[in-house]
PDB file of C-alpha atoms in Angstrom:
ATOM      1  CA  MET O   1     189.769 117.522  67.201  1.00  0.00           C
ATOM      2  CA  GLU O   2     193.151 118.696  65.901  1.00  0.00           C
ATOM      3  CA  LEU O   3     194.844 121.897  67.062  1.00  0.00           C
ATOM      4  CA  GLY O   4     194.012 123.733  63.843  1.00  0.00           C
ATOM      5  CA  GLU O   5     190.338 122.845  64.202  1.00  0.00           C
ATOM      6  CA  ARG O   6     190.348 124.083  67.797  1.00  0.00           C
ATOM      7  CA  ILE O   7     191.940 127.372  66.733  1.00  0.00           C
ATOM      8  CA  ARG O   8     189.238 127.799  64.078  1.00  0.00           C
ATOM      9  CA  TYR O   9     186.524 126.946  66.625  1.00  0.00           C
ATOM     10  CA  PHE O  10     187.776 129.465  69.198  1.00  0.00           C
ATOM     11  CA  ARG O  11     188.398 132.149  66.567  1.00  0.00           C
ATOM     12  CA  ARG O  12     184.842 131.917  65.273  1.00  0.00           C
ATOM     13  CA  LYS O  13     183.354 131.615  68.764  1.00  0.00           C
ATOM     14  CA  CYS O  14     185.126 134.795  69.848  1.00  0.00           C
ATOM     15  CA  GLY O  15     184.229 136.684  66.666  1.00  0.00           C
ATOM     16  CA  TYR O  16     187.694 137.084  65.133  1.00  0.00           C
ATOM     17  CA  SER O  17     188.267 137.143  61.404  1.00  0.00           C
ATOM     18  CA  MET O  18     191.490 135.592  60.122  1.00  0.00           C
ATOM     19  CA  GLU O  19     192.801 139.084  59.433  1.00  0.00           C
ATOM     20  CA  ALA O  20     191.985 140.322  62.945  1.00  0.00           C
ATOM     21  CA  LEU O  21     193.527 137.302  64.619  1.00  0.00           C
ATOM     22  CA  GLY O  22     196.618 137.578  62.454  1.00  0.00           C
ATOM     23  CA  GLU O  23     196.990 141.247  63.352  1.00  0.00           C
ATOM     24  CA  ALA O  24     196.700 140.441  67.080  1.00  0.00           C
ATOM     25  CA  LEU O  25     199.321 137.707  66.716  1.00  0.00           C
ATOM     26  CA  GLY O  26     201.647 139.709  64.482  1.00  0.00           C
ATOM     27  CA  VAL O  27     201.298 137.282  61.577  1.00  0.00           C
ATOM     28  CA  SER O  28     199.547 137.336  58.213  1.00  0.00           C
ATOM     29  CA  ARG O  29     196.089 136.033  57.351  1.00  0.00           C
ATOM     30  CA  GLN O  30     197.782 133.312  55.345  1.00  0.00           C
ATOM     31  CA  THR O  31     199.695 132.164  58.426  1.00  0.00           C
ATOM     32  CA  VAL O  32     196.470 131.937  60.432  1.00  0.00           C
ATOM     33  CA  HIS O  33     194.979 129.883  57.606  1.00  0.00           C
ATOM     34  CA  ARG O  34     198.000 127.566  57.737  1.00  0.00           C
ATOM     35  CA  TYR O  35     197.564 127.198  61.498  1.00  0.00           C
ATOM     36  CA  GLU O  36     193.924 126.205  61.058  1.00  0.00           C
ATOM     37  CA  SER O  37     194.483 123.900  58.093  1.00  0.00           C
ATOM     38  CA  GLY O  38     197.329 122.091  59.840  1.00  0.00           C
ATOM     39  CA  VAL O  39     199.975 123.074  57.304  1.00  0.00           C
ATOM     40  CA  ILE O  40     201.935 124.628  60.192  1.00  0.00           C
ATOM     41  CA  GLU O  41     201.907 122.071  63.021  1.00  0.00           C
ATOM     42  CA  ASN O  42     204.660 123.404  65.272  1.00  0.00           C
ATOM     43  CA  ILE O  43     203.110 126.726  66.250  1.00  0.00           C
ATOM     44  CA  PRO O  44     205.458 128.782  68.474  1.00  0.00           C
ATOM     45  CA  ARG O  45     204.572 128.595  72.158  1.00  0.00           C
ATOM     46  CA  ALA O  46     204.331 132.392  72.361  1.00  0.00           C
ATOM     47  CA  LYS O  47     201.608 132.333  69.684  1.00  0.00           C
ATOM     48  CA  ILE O  48     199.717 129.573  71.532  1.00  0.00           C
ATOM     49  CA  LEU O  49     199.812 131.589  74.753  1.00  0.00           C
ATOM     50  CA  ARG O  50     198.673 134.732  72.964  1.00  0.00           C
ATOM     51  CA  MET O  51     195.773 132.936  71.251  1.00  0.00           C
ATOM     52  CA  ALA O  52     194.686 131.404  74.568  1.00  0.00           C
ATOM     53  CA  GLU O  53     194.680 134.908  76.076  1.00  0.00           C
ATOM     54  CA  LEU O  54     192.667 136.326  73.165  1.00  0.00           C
ATOM     55  CA  PHE O  55     190.177 133.448  73.317  1.00  0.00           C
ATOM     56  CA  GLY O  56     189.687 133.678  77.086  1.00  0.00           C
ATOM     57  CA  THR O  57     190.904 130.150  77.768  1.00  0.00           C
ATOM     58  CA  THR O  58     194.127 128.413  78.822  1.00  0.00           C
ATOM     59  CA  SER O  59     196.906 127.071  76.615  1.00  0.00           C
ATOM     60  CA  ALA O  60     195.971 123.586  77.859  1.00  0.00           C
ATOM     61  CA  GLY O  61     192.373 124.190  76.830  1.00  0.00           C
ATOM     62  CA  LEU O  62     193.442 125.399  73.396  1.00  0.00           C
ATOM     63  CA  LEU O  63     195.768 122.431  72.945  1.00  0.00           C
ATOM     64  CA  GLY O  64     193.007 120.014  73.963  1.00  0.00           C
ATOM     65  CA  PHE O  65     194.522 118.842  77.246  1.00  0.00           C
ATOM     66  CA  GLU O  66     191.532 120.052  79.297  1.00  0.00           C
ATOM     67  CA  ASP O  67     187.977 121.295  78.788  1.00  0.00           C
ATOM     68  CA  PRO O  68     187.881 125.002  77.885  1.00  0.00           C
ATOM     69  CA  ILE O  69     186.571 127.111  80.785  1.00  0.00           C
ATOM     70  CA  PHE O  70     185.655 130.706  79.964  1.00  0.00           C
ATOM     71  CA  GLU O  71     185.529 133.560  82.447  1.00  0.00           C
ATOM     72  CA  MET O  72     182.714 136.044  82.846  1.00  0.00           C
ATOM     73  CA  ASP O  73     183.366 139.610  83.953  1.00  0.00           C
ATOM     74  CA  GLY O  74     185.104 139.680  87.327  1.00  0.00           C
ATOM     75  CA  VAL O  75     184.962 135.903  87.779  1.00  0.00           C
ATOM     76  CA  MET O  76     188.004 133.774  88.539  1.00  0.00           C
ATOM     77  CA  PRO O  77     188.595 130.506  86.659  1.00  0.00           C
ATOM     78  CA  LEU O  78     187.052 127.440  88.312  1.00  0.00           C
ATOM     79  CA  ARG O  79     189.093 124.671  90.229  1.00  0.00           C
ATOM     80  CA  ARG O  80     188.118 120.953  89.894  1.00  0.00           C
ATOM     81  CA  ARG O  81     184.904 119.938  91.674  1.00  0.00           C
ATOM     82  CA  ARG O  82     181.505 118.504  90.783  1.00  0.00           C
ATOM     83  CA  ILE O  83     178.407 120.631  90.184  1.00  0.00           C
ATOM     84  CA  PRO O  84     174.882 119.263  89.562  1.00  0.00           C
ATOM     85  CA  LEU O  85     173.559 119.855  86.057  1.00  0.00           C
ATOM     86  CA  LEU O  86     169.861 120.750  86.241  1.00  0.00           C
ATOM     87  CA  GLY O  87     168.535 120.491  82.698  1.00  0.00           C
ATOM     88  CA  GLU O  88     168.387 123.363  80.223  1.00  0.00           C
ATOM     89  CA  ILE O  89     167.992 127.146  80.240  1.00  0.00           C
ATOM     90  CA  ALA O  90     166.619 129.163  77.322  1.00  0.00           C
ATOM     91  CA  CYS O  91     168.757 131.762  75.578  1.00  0.00           C
ATOM     92  CA  GLY O  92     165.850 133.005  73.520  1.00  0.00           C
ATOM     93  CA  THR O  93     162.155 132.583  74.273  1.00  0.00           C
ATOM     94  CA  PRO O  94     161.623 131.141  77.772  1.00  0.00           C
ATOM     95  CA  ILE O  95     161.360 127.328  77.799  1.00  0.00           C
ATOM     96  CA  TYR O  96     160.505 124.789  80.441  1.00  0.00           C
ATOM     97  CA  ALA O  97     163.621 123.756  82.367  1.00  0.00           C
ATOM     98  CA  ASP O  98     163.783 120.083  83.338  1.00  0.00           C
ATOM     99  CA  GLU O  99     165.479 119.318  86.646  1.00  0.00           C
ATOM    100  CA  GLN O 100     167.219 116.085  85.728  1.00  0.00           C
ATOM    101  CA  VAL O 101     170.376 116.054  87.805  1.00  0.00           C
ATOM    102  CA  GLU O 102     173.654 114.757  86.477  1.00  0.00           C
ATOM    103  CA  SER O 103     177.141 115.497  87.783  1.00  0.00           C
ATOM    104  CA  TYR O 104     179.625 117.549  85.838  1.00  0.00           C
ATOM    105  CA  ALA O 105     183.274 118.069  86.794  1.00  0.00           C
ATOM    106  CA  VAL O 106     184.416 121.689  86.635  1.00  0.00           C
ATOM    107  CA  GLU O 107     187.233 123.854  87.930  1.00  0.00           C
ATOM    108  CA  ASP O 108     186.616 126.052  90.974  1.00  0.00           C
ATOM    109  CA  ASP O 109     189.100 128.674  92.135  1.00  0.00           C
ATOM    110  CA  GLY O 110     187.029 130.625  94.629  1.00  0.00           C
ATOM    111  CA  VAL O 111     183.832 130.982  92.596  1.00  0.00           C
ATOM    112  CA  HIS O 112     180.776 129.483  94.291  1.00  0.00           C
ATOM    113  CA  ALA O 113     178.404 127.813  91.831  1.00  0.00           C
ATOM    114  CA  ASP O 114     175.484 125.818  93.214  1.00  0.00           C
ATOM    115  CA  PHE O 115     174.327 124.258  89.964  1.00  0.00           C
ATOM    116  CA  CYS O 116     174.713 124.515  86.213  1.00  0.00           C
ATOM    117  CA  LEU O 117     172.329 124.577  83.268  1.00  0.00           C
ATOM    118  CA  ARG O 118     172.860 123.898  79.580  1.00  0.00           C
ATOM    119  CA  ALA O 119     172.129 126.926  77.396  1.00  0.00           C
ATOM    120  CA  ARG O 120     169.711 126.567  74.504  1.00  0.00           C
ATOM    121  CA  GLY O 121     169.294 129.232  71.833  1.00  0.00           C
ATOM    122  CA  ASP O 122     171.384 132.162  70.650  1.00  0.00           C
ATOM    123  CA  SER O 123     170.047 135.245  72.426  1.00  0.00           C
ATOM    124  CA  MET O 124     173.128 135.547  74.693  1.00  0.00           C
ATOM    125  CA  THR O 125     175.895 135.199  72.115  1.00  0.00           C
ATOM    126  CA  GLY O 126     177.026 138.768  72.794  1.00  0.00           C
ATOM    127  CA  ALA O 127     178.022 137.571  76.264  1.00  0.00           C
ATOM    128  CA  ARG O 128     179.873 134.621  74.628  1.00  0.00           C
ATOM    129  CA  ILE O 129     177.205 132.159  75.796  1.00  0.00           C
ATOM    130  CA  PHE O 130     176.332 129.870  72.893  1.00  0.00           C
ATOM    131  CA  ASP O 131     173.849 127.070  72.305  1.00  0.00           C
ATOM    132  CA  GLY O 132     175.043 123.980  74.200  1.00  0.00           C
ATOM    133  CA  ASP O 133     177.325 125.839  76.618  1.00  0.00           C
ATOM    134  CA  LEU O 134     177.170 125.083  80.324  1.00  0.00           C
ATOM    135  CA  VAL O 135     176.232 128.049  82.514  1.00  0.00           C
ATOM    136  CA  PHE O 136     177.313 127.875  86.158  1.00  0.00           C
ATOM    137  CA  VAL O 137     174.869 129.505  88.557  1.00  0.00           C
ATOM    138  CA  ARG O 138     175.049 130.823  92.101  1.00  0.00           C
ATOM    139  CA  ALA O 139     171.633 130.416  93.735  1.00  0.00           C
ATOM    140  CA  CYS O 140     170.099 133.748  94.799  1.00  0.00           C
ATOM    141  CA  SER O 141     166.773 135.555  94.655  1.00  0.00           C
ATOM    142  CA  THR O 142     168.082 138.942  93.460  1.00  0.00           C
ATOM    143  CA  VAL O 143     170.784 140.225  91.117  1.00  0.00           C
ATOM    144  CA  GLU O 144     172.232 143.658  90.455  1.00  0.00           C
ATOM    145  CA  ASN O 145     171.016 145.544  87.395  1.00  0.00           C
ATOM    146  CA  GLY O 146     173.043 144.445  84.383  1.00  0.00           C
ATOM    147  CA  GLU O 147     173.992 141.045  85.797  1.00  0.00           C
ATOM    148  CA  ILE O 148     172.990 137.862  83.970  1.00  0.00           C
ATOM    149  CA  GLY O 149     170.240 136.107  85.867  1.00  0.00           C
ATOM    150  CA  VAL O 150     168.349 132.843  85.698  1.00  0.00           C
ATOM    151  CA  VAL O 151     164.728 133.979  85.673  1.00  0.00           C
ATOM    152  CA  VAL O 152     161.699 131.718  86.036  1.00  0.00           C
ATOM    153  CA  ILE O 153     158.526 133.022  84.410  1.00  0.00           C
ATOM    154  CA  GLU O 154     155.533 130.870  85.384  1.00  0.00           C
ATOM    155  CA  ASP O 155     157.649 127.667  85.515  1.00  0.00           C
ATOM    156  CA  GLU O 156     159.594 128.574  82.378  1.00  0.00           C
ATOM    157  CA  ALA O 157     163.249 129.530  82.672  1.00  0.00           C
ATOM    158  CA  THR O 158     165.315 132.007  80.671  1.00  0.00           C
ATOM    159  CA  LEU O 159     168.817 133.493  80.871  1.00  0.00           C
ATOM    160  CA  LYS O 160     169.038 137.268  80.379  1.00  0.00           C
ATOM    161  CA  ARG O 161     170.603 140.449  81.708  1.00  0.00           C
ATOM    162  CA  VAL O 162     168.262 141.721  84.396  1.00  0.00           C
ATOM    163  CA  TYR O 163     167.147 145.331  84.945  1.00  0.00           C
ATOM    164  CA  TYR O 164     164.575 145.907  87.677  1.00  0.00           C
ATOM    165  CA  TYR O 165     162.981 149.287  88.421  1.00  0.00           C
ATOM    166  CA  PRO O 166     160.881 148.878  91.603  1.00  0.00           C
ATOM    167  CA  GLU O 167     159.615 152.466  91.579  1.00  0.00           C
ATOM    168  CA  LYS O 168     158.076 151.770  88.158  1.00  0.00           C
ATOM    169  CA  GLU O 169     157.163 148.135  88.927  1.00  0.00           C
ATOM    170  CA  LYS O 170     159.065 147.254  85.770  1.00  0.00           C
ATOM    171  CA  LEU O 171     161.362 144.342  84.912  1.00  0.00           C
ATOM    172  CA  VAL O 172     163.401 144.261  81.704  1.00  0.00           C
ATOM    173  CA  LEU O 173     165.151 141.060  80.612  1.00  0.00           C
ATOM    174  CA  LEU O 174     167.720 142.056  78.019  1.00  0.00           C
ATOM    175  CA  PRO O 175     169.188 139.603  75.485  1.00  0.00           C
ATOM    176  CA  GLU O 176     172.757 139.873  74.177  1.00  0.00           C
ATOM    177  CA  ASN O 177     171.741 139.525  70.542  1.00  0.00           C
ATOM    178  CA  ALA O 178     170.257 142.332  68.447  1.00  0.00           C
ATOM    179  CA  ALA O 179     167.964 139.833  66.716  1.00  0.00           C
ATOM    180  CA  TYR O 180     165.928 139.528  69.929  1.00  0.00           C
ATOM    181  CA  GLU O 181     163.698 142.101  71.578  1.00  0.00           C
ATOM    182  CA  PRO O 182     163.895 142.774  75.337  1.00  0.00           C
ATOM    183  CA  LEU O 183     161.281 141.061  77.500  1.00  0.00           C
ATOM    184  CA  VAL O 184     159.400 143.698  79.525  1.00  0.00           C
ATOM    185  CA  TYR O 185     157.074 142.957  82.453  1.00  0.00           C
ATOM    186  CA  LEU O 186     154.991 145.526  84.331  1.00  0.00           C
ATOM    187  CA  GLY O 187     152.867 145.661  87.471  1.00  0.00           C
ATOM    188  CA  ALA O 188     150.843 142.515  88.090  1.00  0.00           C
ATOM    189  CA  GLU O 189     152.885 140.631  85.486  1.00  0.00           C
ATOM    190  CA  LEU O 190     155.753 140.549  87.988  1.00  0.00           C
ATOM    191  CA  GLU O 191     153.838 138.245  90.338  1.00  0.00           C
ATOM    192  CA  GLY O 192     154.628 135.132  88.312  1.00  0.00           C
ATOM    193  CA  ILE O 193     158.333 135.931  87.948  1.00  0.00           C
ATOM    194  CA  LYS O 194     161.225 135.029  90.231  1.00  0.00           C
ATOM    195  CA  ILE O 195     165.003 135.042  90.032  1.00  0.00           C
ATOM    196  CA  ILE O 196     166.621 131.764  91.103  1.00  0.00           C
ATOM    197  CA  GLY O 197     170.283 132.506  90.433  1.00  0.00           C
ATOM    198  CA  LYS O 198     173.077 134.545  88.911  1.00  0.00           C
ATOM    199  CA  ALA O 199     175.343 133.287  86.132  1.00  0.00           C
ATOM    200  CA  VAL O 200     178.931 133.300  87.403  1.00  0.00           C
ATOM    201  CA  ALA O 201     180.819 131.334  84.725  1.00  0.00           C
ATOM    202  CA  PHE O 202     180.265 129.328  81.583  1.00  0.00           C
ATOM    203  CA  GLN O 203     181.959 126.466  79.776  1.00  0.00           C
ATOM    204  CA  GLY O 204     181.984 126.012  76.022  1.00  0.00           C
ATOM    205  CA  ARG O 205     182.085 122.735  74.146  1.00  0.00           C
ATOM    206  CA  LEU O 206     184.583 121.854  71.436  1.00  0.00           C
TER     207      LEU O 206
END
């Protein structure tokens, strides 16, 4: 993938129009179009650094020298190490999650991730988690309200923001896409539900 194609990919993934990106870079829409079409090949380093900052990646990731690693709120970028990939996780309606382990090299700079899952679906796009992304997970049985959790519902796994109200015996799993309704569980319905981890980072694919 050429630099212009990567710029277009990141721009769309992060929700920027050409006009908005141009405004953030201090250039015109036409210049952004020339970047993406390859008409301008020697993009100034300052613009590369600024785009990497806007896209939540590194200049090396934008230039294609390394896999793009995205940060989640309050999470440091990862340093190189291997994390087991345990199948898929639904970003939409809960789906069965296979536990076929394969190794995946990531960066780890102080963030502890015990395993990763590949996201399927589009219910978490508001959190910049897209279909096919890798989600890195720290194993735990509880999360704070508002954190993104890996939740198993009767052997089916889903990725959602978690809100638990014990006094009401109520669990709300909130998607990050207005096209999806929250999943709400009450009383006895909670018996078949467990949290197995918290999402701590994710990695997009070019």
